[in-house]
Amino acid sequence: MRIINDKYLKLWGNFEKNKKAAVILLIIPFQFSYAYAERAEKNQFHLFKGGIGSIFSQTPKRSAEKIDITELSKFPFDPSKMGEYAVPAQGAQVLYGNLNKPPAGNLSFLEAIHRAVQRRPEISQSIARVSEQHANIDYAKSKYYPQLSGGINTADLTKGERGGQVFTIDATQVLYDFGKIKSSVLSAEAKTLEEQAGFLVSLDQVSYDVANAIINIKRYQEVTKIAQQQIKGIGKIAEIANLRAKAGISSQADPIQAQSNLEAAEANLIVQETQLRQYQQRLRTLLGYDLSGNQWLIPDAVLQRSDLYADPNYSYIPSIMQAQAAVEVAKSQKQQVKLSVYPSINIKGSLSQAVNGRNPNNNEDDGFYNSIMLEASSNFYQGGGVSAQTRAASYAEQAAQAQVNTAYLDVLDQVRLIREQIESKKRQMAVLVQRRETTARTKELYQEQYKLGTRTVVDLLNAEQSIHSAAMEIVNSQYDIYAGLVQYIQVTGRSRDVYELNNMKIQGVEVNP
């Protein structure tokens, strides 16, 4: 290592006389370090590897094969500032007051939907994304205007002018770029349309969630009443069975059989009440407060305006709109890639002022320099990168077009399934109503025959069970039809018309039909 130091000092002494020595001075230490690496001690080699070697490569700090939960959980989270008590948009406050407090009276079906869309965070997120893309349009258009930049740099350090600085201001104006800026603007506008369609998707989803929750609350309120009636009916049969068994008229097994059916009915009531509470909690999450005591009424007009058998207007379905907007985004990005090989012609102006040194542009002490020039630049060759990007953009366009077809087929499939389900439920209800009437007459006959001893208590319990089972199936079929209709409204993009959301400020955004 002594040889290295001597040569190093010698070159340093001749630095001002020989400019080439400056380059050699930077290279020689690395060359000699590698030449004598095998002869150096291990600690010197590790010092080189950890010191100078780290300049050219960095040691990875994290492993892609490990997940650190502590690192992921370090972000602060305050539930009191978000969740069901999140502060809604200011525009919603003006229309509805404090959306975190329940209304004084009963809330109607439509009012519940209107309140939910004014406070749900997924809609706020969609609105923020639309605003983001609007800002990107302005950013793309800014390239049409002059671009100003400036800065300060040191003077030439190789000429002993270390104390000097050069202030620069540059201005560039695009004269002609073969439509590259225009293509960027069109791409940003297409992305904005895509996010607007995403906002409509979120709006329809929240509306459906509220409507579906209310329908199922109504369903399980009625089913719970039927379950309670079933308990009363079986309880009366159990009393009769007990009296007859004590009198020795019937078997001692009859009271046990009746008690078993009574316990099964009580268990069924718990199941139905659990379902009711689940949907009530779901609605509470959507609205931000408990409305378990609210008396809900499903408007007939909402169900009549669903237009179940009318052909959907596919151009107004948000999921298809979003897919079609994605196609336009892919087309504009493909156009951007194609135009990137063309030159951009700019006019460029530059001002520079040296302080305590020479201006490298005119070699004058503390010199001032200005210039105006035409500039043309183009990416002629990038190792096949442009052609690869073009192919990628073409595939992205094909994928976006396939997504349009997928969205269309999904809507078509759901429309057909919902219509078939509703028709099936209508036919089923007609049979169930007839079954309930038949079972009621059968129960009356069984009661008379049981008193005469020609029927067992099991026959009587089965008749009672059939009556309430038919009643529950009728209610479930009825609300299955309601649930299918609100799903049809969502799938066909009619939520805004049916739920009266058009021309209404939704968290500051108005939807115009």
Short mmCIF file of C-alpha atoms in Angstrom, two decimals:
data_model
loop_
_atom_site.label_atom_id
_atom_site.label_comp_id
_atom_site.label_asym_id
_atom_site.label_seq_id
_atom_site.Cartn_x
_atom_site.Cartn_y
_atom_site.Cartn_z
CA MET A 1 0.00 0.00 0.00
CA ARG A 2 3.02 2.28 0.32
CA ILE A 3 3.40 2.28 -3.48
CA ILE A 4 -0.17 3.45 -3.86
CA ASN A 5 0.29 6.37 -1.48
CA ASP A 6 3.53 7.57 -3.11
CA LYS A 7 2.04 7.61 -6.58
CA TYR A 8 -1.08 9.24 -5.29
CA LEU A 9 0.86 12.14 -3.69
CA LYS A 10 2.99 12.59 -6.78
CA LEU A 11 -0.04 12.97 -9.01
CA TRP A 12 -1.57 15.40 -6.55
CA GLY A 13 1.52 17.62 -6.71
CA ASN A 14 1.32 17.82 -10.50
CA PHE A 15 -2.41 18.39 -10.57
CA GLU A 16 -2.26 22.08 -11.66
CA LYS A 17 0.29 21.30 -14.40
CA ASN A 18 -1.38 18.31 -15.94
CA LYS A 19 -5.16 18.35 -16.39
CA LYS A 20 -5.23 14.71 -17.38
CA ALA A 21 -3.89 13.85 -13.97
CA ALA A 22 -7.27 14.87 -12.51
CA VAL A 23 -8.96 12.01 -14.31
CA ILE A 24 -6.14 9.58 -13.51
CA LEU A 25 -6.26 10.68 -9.90
CA LEU A 26 -9.88 9.52 -9.67
CA ILE A 27 -9.31 6.22 -11.47
CA ILE A 28 -5.97 4.99 -10.04
CA PRO A 29 -7.15 4.33 -6.46
CA PHE A 30 -9.85 2.02 -7.75
CA GLN A 31 -7.47 0.25 -10.15
CA PHE A 32 -4.78 -0.30 -7.53
CA SER A 33 -7.38 -1.32 -4.93
CA TYR A 34 -8.56 -4.12 -7.17
CA ALA A 35 -4.98 -5.03 -8.22
CA TYR A 36 -3.81 -5.50 -4.65
CA ALA A 37 -7.09 -6.71 -3.17
CA GLU A 38 -5.88 -10.29 -2.77
CA ARG A 39 -2.73 -9.14 -0.92
CA ALA A 40 -4.53 -6.79 1.47
CA GLU A 41 -5.65 -7.89 4.86
CA LYS A 42 -9.21 -9.03 5.36
CA ASN A 43 -10.21 -5.99 7.36
CA GLN A 44 -8.93 -3.65 4.60
CA PHE A 45 -10.90 -5.58 1.99
CA HIS A 46 -14.07 -5.41 4.03
CA LEU A 47 -13.49 -1.70 4.60
CA PHE A 48 -13.26 -1.16 0.86
CA LYS A 49 -16.29 -3.31 0.19
CA GLY A 50 -18.42 -1.59 2.81
CA GLY A 51 -17.13 1.93 2.12
CA ILE A 52 -16.30 2.68 -1.51
CA GLY A 53 -18.30 -0.27 -2.79
CA SER A 54 -21.47 1.08 -1.22
CA ILE A 55 -21.24 4.11 -3.49
CA PHE A 56 -22.10 1.98 -6.50
CA SER A 57 -24.61 -0.41 -4.96
CA GLN A 58 -26.98 -0.23 -2.06
CA THR A 59 -27.74 -2.94 0.42
CA PRO A 60 -31.43 -3.82 0.52
CA LYS A 61 -32.98 -2.84 3.86
CA ARG A 62 -36.03 -5.08 3.63
CA SER A 63 -36.66 -8.55 2.39
CA ALA A 64 -39.44 -9.22 -0.11
CA GLU A 65 -39.91 -12.61 1.53
CA LYS A 66 -40.82 -11.22 4.96
CA ILE A 67 -43.73 -9.11 6.20
CA ASP A 68 -43.14 -7.02 9.28
CA ILE A 69 -46.44 -6.54 11.12
CA THR A 70 -44.87 -3.96 13.42
CA GLU A 71 -43.85 -1.87 10.44
CA LEU A 72 -47.30 -2.13 8.87
CA SER A 73 -49.12 -1.24 12.09
CA LYS A 74 -47.09 1.88 12.91
CA PHE A 75 -49.49 4.22 11.09
CA PRO A 76 -51.78 6.15 13.45
CA PHE A 77 -55.47 5.34 13.32
CA ASP A 78 -58.18 7.20 15.22
CA PRO A 79 -61.63 5.54 14.88
CA SER A 80 -63.32 8.57 16.40
CA LYS A 81 -62.46 10.63 13.32
CA MET A 82 -63.79 8.15 10.80
CA GLY A 83 -66.17 5.24 10.40
CA GLU A 84 -69.90 5.68 10.97
CA TYR A 85 -69.36 9.08 12.61
CA ALA A 86 -67.39 10.58 9.72
CA VAL A 87 -68.18 14.22 8.97
CA PRO A 88 -70.18 14.46 5.71
CA ALA A 89 -69.70 17.04 3.01
CA GLN A 90 -70.62 20.64 3.77
CA GLY A 91 -73.25 20.70 1.02
CA ALA A 92 -75.01 17.74 2.62
CA GLN A 93 -75.04 19.55 5.98
CA VAL A 94 -76.91 22.44 4.40
CA LEU A 95 -79.56 20.13 2.93
CA TYR A 96 -79.99 17.67 5.78
CA GLY A 97 -78.52 19.26 8.89
CA ASN A 98 -76.46 16.97 11.11
CA LEU A 99 -76.43 13.61 9.35
CA ASN A 100 -74.95 11.93 12.41
CA LYS A 101 -78.20 12.42 14.38
CA PRO A 102 -81.42 10.54 13.65
CA PRO A 103 -84.41 12.54 12.39
CA ALA A 104 -87.16 13.61 14.79
CA GLY A 105 -89.83 11.45 13.14
CA ASN A 106 -89.94 8.37 10.96
CA LEU A 107 -87.53 8.25 8.04
CA SER A 108 -88.98 7.37 4.65
CA PHE A 109 -87.51 4.89 2.20
CA LEU A 110 -86.20 7.58 -0.16
CA GLU A 111 -84.96 9.82 2.65
CA ALA A 112 -82.85 6.95 3.97
CA ILE A 113 -81.20 6.54 0.56
CA HIS A 114 -80.64 10.30 0.23
CA ARG A 115 -79.01 10.50 3.66
CA ALA A 116 -76.78 7.50 3.01
CA VAL A 117 -75.37 8.85 -0.26
CA GLN A 118 -74.60 12.16 1.46
CA ARG A 119 -72.31 10.56 4.03
CA ARG A 120 -70.83 7.33 2.69
CA PRO A 121 -67.00 7.42 2.34
CA GLU A 122 -66.92 5.35 -0.87
CA ILE A 123 -68.82 8.13 -2.62
CA SER A 124 -66.44 10.71 -1.12
CA GLN A 125 -63.56 8.63 -2.46
CA SER A 126 -65.08 8.54 -5.94
CA ILE A 127 -65.61 12.31 -5.90
CA ALA A 128 -61.99 12.85 -4.85
CA ARG A 129 -60.80 10.67 -7.74
CA VAL A 130 -62.90 12.68 -10.19
CA SER A 131 -61.38 15.90 -8.82
CA GLU A 132 -57.92 14.37 -9.12
CA GLN A 133 -58.44 13.64 -12.79
CA HIS A 134 -59.82 17.15 -13.37
CA ALA A 135 -56.57 18.50 -11.92
CA ASN A 136 -54.63 16.19 -14.26
CA ILE A 137 -56.46 17.79 -17.21
CA ASP A 138 -55.23 21.20 -16.08
CA TYR A 139 -51.73 19.79 -15.69
CA ALA A 140 -51.77 18.38 -19.23
CA LYS A 141 -53.02 21.70 -20.64
CA SER A 142 -50.28 23.60 -18.81
CA LYS A 143 -47.77 22.25 -21.35
CA TYR A 144 -49.30 24.63 -23.92
CA TYR A 145 -47.98 27.59 -21.90
CA PRO A 146 -44.38 28.78 -21.38
CA GLN A 147 -42.36 26.69 -18.96
CA LEU A 148 -40.05 28.72 -16.72
CA SER A 149 -37.22 27.27 -14.68
CA GLY A 150 -34.24 28.68 -12.83
CA GLY A 151 -31.49 27.82 -10.46
CA ILE A 152 -27.99 28.38 -9.23
CA ASN A 153 -24.86 26.32 -9.75
CA THR A 154 -21.22 26.68 -8.85
CA ALA A 155 -18.58 27.85 -11.28
CA ASP A 156 -16.17 25.43 -12.95
CA LEU A 157 -14.34 23.68 -10.09
CA THR A 158 -11.50 22.52 -12.39
CA LYS A 159 -10.41 26.15 -13.01
CA GLY A 160 -10.06 27.28 -9.41
CA GLU A 161 -13.33 29.20 -9.41
CA ARG A 162 -14.89 27.43 -6.48
CA GLY A 163 -16.22 30.64 -4.94
CA GLY A 164 -18.24 31.62 -7.98
CA GLN A 165 -21.89 30.97 -8.76
CA VAL A 166 -23.97 31.21 -11.89
CA PHE A 167 -27.65 32.16 -11.74
CA THR A 168 -29.78 30.89 -14.64
CA ILE A 169 -33.34 31.39 -15.84
CA ASP A 170 -34.70 29.36 -18.75
CA ALA A 171 -38.01 29.73 -20.63
CA THR A 172 -39.37 27.20 -23.12
CA GLN A 173 -42.43 27.51 -25.34
CA VAL A 174 -43.72 24.64 -27.46
CA LEU A 175 -44.24 25.67 -31.08
CA TYR A 176 -45.26 22.33 -32.57
CA ASP A 177 -45.23 18.80 -31.16
CA PHE A 178 -47.34 16.79 -33.64
CA GLY A 179 -50.25 16.63 -31.16
CA LYS A 180 -48.42 15.14 -28.17
CA ILE A 181 -49.83 17.65 -25.68
CA LYS A 182 -53.29 17.31 -27.17
CA SER A 183 -53.06 13.55 -26.79
CA SER A 184 -52.14 13.96 -23.11
CA VAL A 185 -55.15 16.23 -22.58
CA LEU A 186 -57.47 13.73 -24.28
CA SER A 187 -56.06 10.94 -22.13
CA ALA A 188 -56.68 12.93 -18.94
CA GLU A 189 -60.22 13.77 -20.07
CA ALA A 190 -60.93 10.09 -20.79
CA LYS A 191 -59.66 9.15 -17.33
CA THR A 192 -61.97 11.78 -15.85
CA LEU A 193 -64.95 10.20 -17.60
CA GLU A 194 -63.88 6.81 -16.29
CA GLU A 195 -63.80 8.12 -12.71
CA GLN A 196 -67.16 9.84 -13.17
CA ALA A 197 -68.63 6.50 -14.22
CA GLY A 198 -66.99 5.00 -11.13
CA PHE A 199 -68.80 7.61 -9.03
CA LEU A 200 -72.12 6.48 -10.52
CA VAL A 201 -71.23 2.86 -9.74
CA SER A 202 -70.61 3.80 -6.10
CA LEU A 203 -73.83 5.82 -6.00
CA ASP A 204 -75.89 2.90 -7.31
CA GLN A 205 -74.20 0.47 -4.91
CA VAL A 206 -74.92 2.58 -1.81
CA SER A 207 -78.52 3.09 -2.94
CA TYR A 208 -78.94 -0.64 -3.41
CA ASP A 209 -77.37 -1.44 -0.03
CA VAL A 210 -79.83 0.85 1.78
CA ALA A 211 -82.88 -0.36 -0.18
CA ASN A 212 -81.91 -4.01 0.28
CA ALA A 213 -81.35 -3.54 4.03
CA ILE A 214 -84.76 -1.90 4.47
CA ILE A 215 -86.51 -4.63 2.47
CA ASN A 216 -84.91 -7.36 4.56
CA ILE A 217 -85.76 -5.52 7.78
CA LYS A 218 -89.39 -5.51 6.68
CA ARG A 219 -89.11 -9.19 5.72
CA TYR A 220 -87.80 -10.35 9.08
CA GLN A 221 -90.17 -8.12 11.04
CA GLU A 222 -93.08 -9.98 9.46
CA VAL A 223 -91.39 -13.37 9.67
CA THR A 224 -90.71 -12.75 13.38
CA LYS A 225 -94.40 -12.03 13.95
CA ILE A 226 -95.30 -15.30 12.23
CA ALA A 227 -92.74 -17.15 14.37
CA GLN A 228 -94.32 -15.65 17.51
CA GLN A 229 -97.77 -16.74 16.32
CA GLN A 230 -96.40 -20.21 15.73
CA ILE A 231 -95.17 -20.39 19.33
CA LYS A 232 -98.62 -19.36 20.58
CA GLY A 233 -100.35 -21.95 18.38
CA ILE A 234 -98.09 -24.80 19.45
CA GLY A 235 -98.36 -23.62 23.07
CA LYS A 236 -102.13 -24.02 22.96
CA ILE A 237 -101.75 -27.54 21.54
CA ALA A 238 -99.26 -28.35 24.32
CA GLU A 239 -101.80 -27.20 26.94
CA ILE A 240 -104.51 -29.41 25.45
CA ALA A 241 -102.09 -32.37 25.29
CA ASN A 242 -101.15 -31.88 28.95
CA LEU A 243 -104.80 -31.79 30.05
CA ARG A 244 -105.70 -34.88 28.05
CA ALA A 245 -102.65 -36.78 29.31
CA LYS A 246 -103.45 -35.92 32.94
CA ALA A 247 -107.03 -37.05 32.40
CA GLY A 248 -105.76 -40.32 30.90
CA ILE A 249 -107.52 -39.64 27.58
CA SER A 250 -104.33 -39.60 25.51
CA SER A 251 -100.80 -40.93 25.70
CA GLN A 252 -98.21 -39.43 28.06
CA ALA A 253 -95.96 -39.03 25.00
CA ASP A 254 -98.22 -36.32 23.56
CA PRO A 255 -97.11 -33.55 25.98
CA ILE A 256 -93.45 -34.43 25.36
CA GLN A 257 -93.96 -34.30 21.59
CA ALA A 258 -95.74 -30.96 21.89
CA GLN A 259 -92.98 -29.57 24.12
CA SER A 260 -90.35 -30.64 21.58
CA ASN A 261 -92.16 -28.77 18.80
CA LEU A 262 -92.57 -25.74 21.05
CA GLU A 263 -88.83 -25.62 21.73
CA ALA A 264 -88.12 -25.93 18.00
CA ALA A 265 -90.46 -22.98 17.33
CA GLU A 266 -88.72 -20.92 20.01
CA ALA A 267 -85.34 -21.70 18.42
CA ASN A 268 -86.72 -20.64 15.03
CA LEU A 269 -87.85 -17.32 16.54
CA ILE A 270 -84.31 -16.66 17.78
CA VAL A 271 -82.94 -17.33 14.28
CA GLN A 272 -85.39 -14.88 12.67
CA GLU A 273 -84.75 -12.20 15.32
CA THR A 274 -81.00 -12.57 14.72
CA GLN A 275 -81.49 -12.01 11.00
CA LEU A 276 -83.59 -8.94 11.77
CA ARG A 277 -80.95 -7.45 14.06
CA GLN A 278 -78.21 -8.10 11.51
CA TYR A 279 -79.99 -6.07 8.83
CA GLN A 280 -80.81 -3.37 11.36
CA GLN A 281 -77.12 -3.11 12.22
CA ARG A 282 -76.27 -3.04 8.52
CA LEU A 283 -78.61 -0.09 8.05
CA ARG A 284 -77.15 1.58 11.12
CA THR A 285 -73.69 1.39 9.54
CA LEU A 286 -75.02 2.88 6.30
CA LEU A 287 -76.84 5.77 7.99
CA GLY A 288 -74.72 6.29 11.09
CA TYR A 289 -77.45 5.86 13.71
CA ASP A 290 -79.88 3.24 15.01
CA LEU A 291 -83.31 3.15 13.36
CA SER A 292 -84.58 -0.13 14.78
CA GLY A 293 -87.82 1.57 15.87
CA ASN A 294 -88.50 3.18 12.51
CA GLN A 295 -91.69 2.08 10.72
CA TRP A 296 -90.60 1.44 7.15
CA LEU A 297 -92.91 1.64 4.16
CA ILE A 298 -91.77 0.48 0.74
CA PRO A 299 -93.32 2.86 -1.81
CA ASP A 300 -95.35 1.21 -4.54
CA ALA A 301 -94.12 3.85 -7.00
CA VAL A 302 -90.53 2.67 -6.52
CA LEU A 303 -91.47 -0.88 -7.49
CA GLN A 304 -93.71 0.22 -10.36
CA ARG A 305 -90.98 2.41 -11.88
CA SER A 306 -88.44 -0.38 -12.02
CA ASP A 307 -89.55 -1.25 -15.61
CA LEU A 308 -88.81 -4.92 -15.13
CA TYR A 309 -89.83 -5.96 -18.63
CA ALA A 310 -88.49 -2.95 -20.53
CA ASP A 311 -85.24 -3.33 -22.43
CA PRO A 312 -82.43 -1.62 -20.46
CA ASN A 313 -80.66 1.35 -21.99
CA TYR A 314 -77.16 -0.11 -21.92
CA SER A 315 -75.51 3.22 -22.69
CA TYR A 316 -76.73 4.57 -19.33
CA ILE A 317 -75.57 1.64 -17.19
CA PRO A 318 -72.60 2.85 -15.07
CA SER A 319 -70.58 -0.36 -15.27
CA ILE A 320 -70.75 -0.30 -19.08
CA MET A 321 -70.04 3.45 -19.13
CA GLN A 322 -66.94 2.85 -17.02
CA ALA A 323 -65.74 0.06 -19.31
CA GLN A 324 -66.29 2.19 -22.42
CA ALA A 325 -64.39 5.09 -20.85
CA ALA A 326 -61.53 2.69 -20.12
CA VAL A 327 -61.40 1.90 -23.85
CA GLU A 328 -60.99 5.61 -24.63
CA VAL A 329 -58.22 5.82 -22.03
CA ALA A 330 -56.40 2.91 -23.68
CA LYS A 331 -56.79 4.46 -27.13
CA SER A 332 -55.41 7.82 -25.99
CA GLN A 333 -52.46 6.17 -24.26
CA LYS A 334 -51.73 4.19 -27.41
CA GLN A 335 -51.79 7.44 -29.40
CA GLN A 336 -49.40 9.01 -26.91
CA VAL A 337 -46.90 6.21 -27.43
CA LYS A 338 -47.11 6.53 -31.22
CA LEU A 339 -46.53 10.29 -31.08
CA SER A 340 -43.58 10.01 -28.72
CA VAL A 341 -41.23 9.25 -31.66
CA TYR A 342 -42.04 12.55 -33.37
CA PRO A 343 -39.93 15.61 -32.55
CA SER A 344 -41.04 18.56 -30.46
CA ILE A 345 -40.09 22.02 -31.76
CA ASN A 346 -39.62 24.61 -29.04
CA ILE A 347 -38.39 28.16 -28.77
CA LYS A 348 -36.06 28.51 -25.82
CA GLY A 349 -34.71 31.55 -24.05
CA SER A 350 -31.97 31.60 -21.45
CA LEU A 351 -30.49 34.17 -19.07
CA SER A 352 -27.39 33.58 -16.93
CA GLN A 353 -25.45 35.82 -14.55
CA ALA A 354 -22.11 34.86 -13.02
CA VAL A 355 -21.16 36.06 -9.52
CA ASN A 356 -17.53 35.99 -8.29
CA GLY A 357 -16.42 34.00 -11.28
CA ARG A 358 -16.60 33.49 -15.02
CA ASN A 359 -19.77 32.84 -16.94
CA PRO A 360 -19.11 29.59 -18.88
CA ASN A 361 -21.39 30.76 -21.69
CA ASN A 362 -19.20 33.76 -22.68
CA ASN A 363 -16.12 33.26 -20.44
CA GLU A 364 -16.46 36.75 -18.93
CA ASP A 365 -15.83 37.65 -15.30
CA ASP A 366 -19.17 38.20 -13.57
CA GLY A 367 -20.57 38.02 -17.07
CA PHE A 368 -24.20 38.23 -18.17
CA TYR A 369 -25.41 36.06 -21.02
CA ASN A 370 -28.72 35.69 -22.83
CA SER A 371 -29.84 33.66 -25.79
CA ILE A 372 -32.90 32.74 -27.85
CA MET A 373 -32.87 29.60 -29.94
CA LEU A 374 -35.00 27.00 -31.63
CA GLU A 375 -34.82 23.50 -30.21
CA ALA A 376 -35.97 20.23 -31.73
CA SER A 377 -35.79 16.99 -29.76
CA SER A 378 -37.01 13.47 -30.43
CA ASN A 379 -36.62 9.94 -29.10
CA PHE A 380 -35.31 8.23 -32.23
CA TYR A 381 -34.26 4.94 -30.70
CA GLN A 382 -34.63 3.49 -27.22
CA GLY A 383 -33.61 -0.11 -27.64
CA GLY A 384 -37.03 -1.11 -28.94
CA GLY A 385 -38.79 0.50 -25.97
CA VAL A 386 -41.27 2.49 -28.07
CA SER A 387 -42.36 -0.51 -30.12
CA ALA A 388 -42.76 -2.53 -26.91
CA GLN A 389 -44.88 0.25 -25.40
CA THR A 390 -46.98 0.35 -28.58
CA ARG A 391 -47.65 -3.37 -28.36
CA ALA A 392 -48.50 -3.05 -24.68
CA ALA A 393 -50.93 -0.19 -25.42
CA SER A 394 -52.57 -2.27 -28.16
CA TYR A 395 -53.09 -5.17 -25.77
CA ALA A 396 -54.44 -2.76 -23.14
CA GLU A 397 -56.98 -1.50 -25.70
CA GLN A 398 -58.02 -5.08 -26.49
CA ALA A 399 -58.39 -5.83 -22.78
CA ALA A 400 -60.52 -2.71 -22.27
CA GLN A 401 -62.76 -3.65 -25.20
CA ALA A 402 -63.12 -7.16 -23.78
CA GLN A 403 -64.13 -5.60 -20.46
CA VAL A 404 -66.96 -3.77 -22.24
CA ASN A 405 -68.22 -7.07 -23.58
CA THR A 406 -67.84 -8.65 -20.14
CA ALA A 407 -69.82 -5.84 -18.49
CA TYR A 408 -72.56 -6.17 -21.10
CA LEU A 409 -72.81 -9.94 -20.65
CA ASP A 410 -72.86 -9.59 -16.86
CA VAL A 411 -75.74 -7.12 -17.04
CA LEU A 412 -77.59 -9.28 -19.56
CA ASP A 413 -77.12 -12.37 -17.40
CA GLN A 414 -78.32 -10.65 -14.22
CA VAL A 415 -81.34 -9.15 -15.99
CA ARG A 416 -82.41 -12.56 -17.25
CA LEU A 417 -81.84 -14.26 -13.88
CA ILE A 418 -83.74 -11.56 -11.94
CA ARG A 419 -86.70 -11.71 -14.31
CA GLU A 420 -86.82 -15.50 -14.09
CA GLN A 421 -86.55 -15.39 -10.29
CA ILE A 422 -89.37 -12.88 -9.95
CA GLU A 423 -91.64 -14.84 -12.30
CA SER A 424 -90.91 -18.01 -10.35
CA LYS A 425 -91.71 -16.31 -7.03
CA LYS A 426 -95.01 -14.99 -8.40
CA ARG A 427 -96.10 -18.47 -9.45
CA GLN A 428 -94.89 -19.86 -6.13
CA MET A 429 -96.91 -17.31 -4.13
CA ALA A 430 -100.14 -18.32 -5.85
CA VAL A 431 -99.56 -21.95 -4.84
CA LEU A 432 -98.51 -20.98 -1.29
CA VAL A 433 -101.66 -18.93 -0.70
CA GLN A 434 -103.78 -21.90 -1.74
CA ARG A 435 -101.68 -24.18 0.45
CA ARG A 436 -102.17 -21.94 3.50
CA GLU A 437 -105.96 -22.00 3.05
CA THR A 438 -105.99 -25.79 2.62
CA THR A 439 -103.77 -26.27 5.66
CA ALA A 440 -106.03 -24.04 7.79
CA ARG A 441 -109.07 -26.22 6.94
CA THR A 442 -107.02 -29.33 7.63
CA LYS A 443 -106.06 -28.01 11.06
CA GLU A 444 -109.71 -27.44 11.97
CA LEU A 445 -110.59 -31.00 10.96
CA TYR A 446 -107.62 -32.45 12.85
CA GLN A 447 -108.65 -30.58 16.01
CA GLU A 448 -112.11 -32.16 15.93
CA GLN A 449 -110.67 -35.59 15.17
CA TYR A 450 -108.07 -35.22 17.95
CA LYS A 451 -110.84 -34.54 20.45
CA LEU A 452 -112.58 -37.72 19.26
CA GLY A 453 -109.33 -39.67 19.54
CA THR A 454 -108.99 -40.49 15.84
CA ARG A 455 -105.99 -38.20 15.35
CA THR A 456 -102.72 -37.99 17.26
CA VAL A 457 -101.10 -34.86 18.63
CA VAL A 458 -98.40 -35.26 15.98
CA ASP A 459 -100.99 -34.73 13.25
CA LEU A 460 -102.21 -31.61 15.00
CA LEU A 461 -98.67 -30.26 15.45
CA ASN A 462 -97.83 -30.94 11.81
CA ALA A 463 -100.91 -29.04 10.68
CA GLU A 464 -100.00 -26.09 12.90
CA GLN A 465 -96.44 -26.16 11.58
CA SER A 466 -97.65 -26.27 7.96
CA ILE A 467 -99.83 -23.19 8.42
CA HIS A 468 -97.01 -21.05 9.74
CA SER A 469 -94.48 -22.53 7.32
CA ALA A 470 -96.71 -21.56 4.40
CA ALA A 471 -97.15 -18.06 5.87
CA MET A 472 -93.37 -17.62 6.17
CA GLU A 473 -92.80 -18.83 2.62
CA ILE A 474 -95.40 -16.36 1.34
CA VAL A 475 -93.67 -13.48 3.12
CA ASN A 476 -90.23 -14.60 1.93
CA SER A 477 -91.44 -14.92 -1.65
CA GLN A 478 -93.01 -11.47 -1.49
CA TYR A 479 -89.83 -9.85 -0.24
CA ASP A 480 -87.70 -11.90 -2.60
CA ILE A 481 -89.62 -10.14 -5.36
CA TYR A 482 -88.94 -6.75 -3.74
CA ALA A 483 -85.25 -7.62 -3.34
CA GLY A 484 -85.08 -8.73 -6.98
CA LEU A 485 -86.65 -5.47 -8.14
CA VAL A 486 -84.19 -3.27 -6.26
CA GLN A 487 -81.34 -5.38 -7.60
CA TYR A 488 -82.77 -4.97 -11.10
CA ILE A 489 -82.89 -1.20 -10.54
CA GLN A 490 -79.20 -1.22 -9.63
CA VAL A 491 -78.09 -3.55 -12.44
CA THR A 492 -79.87 -1.55 -15.14
CA GLY A 493 -78.62 1.81 -13.89
CA ARG A 494 -82.06 3.16 -12.94
CA SER A 495 -81.20 4.03 -9.32
CA ARG A 496 -80.89 7.74 -9.99
CA ASP A 497 -84.30 7.89 -11.70
CA VAL A 498 -86.22 5.65 -9.30
CA TYR A 499 -84.69 7.01 -6.08
CA GLU A 500 -84.87 10.64 -7.26
CA LEU A 501 -81.13 11.31 -7.13
CA ASN A 502 -80.89 13.26 -10.39
CA ASN A 503 -80.32 17.02 -10.18
CA MET A 504 -79.52 16.68 -6.46
CA LYS A 505 -76.29 17.82 -4.81
CA ILE A 506 -74.56 14.70 -3.56
CA GLN A 507 -71.63 15.68 -1.36
CA GLY A 508 -71.21 18.78 -3.52
CA VAL A 509 -71.61 16.99 -6.87
CA GLU A 510 -74.74 17.22 -9.02
CA VAL A 511 -75.78 14.42 -11.36
CA ASN A 512 -77.58 15.63 -14.48
CA PRO A 513 -79.57 13.06 -16.50
#
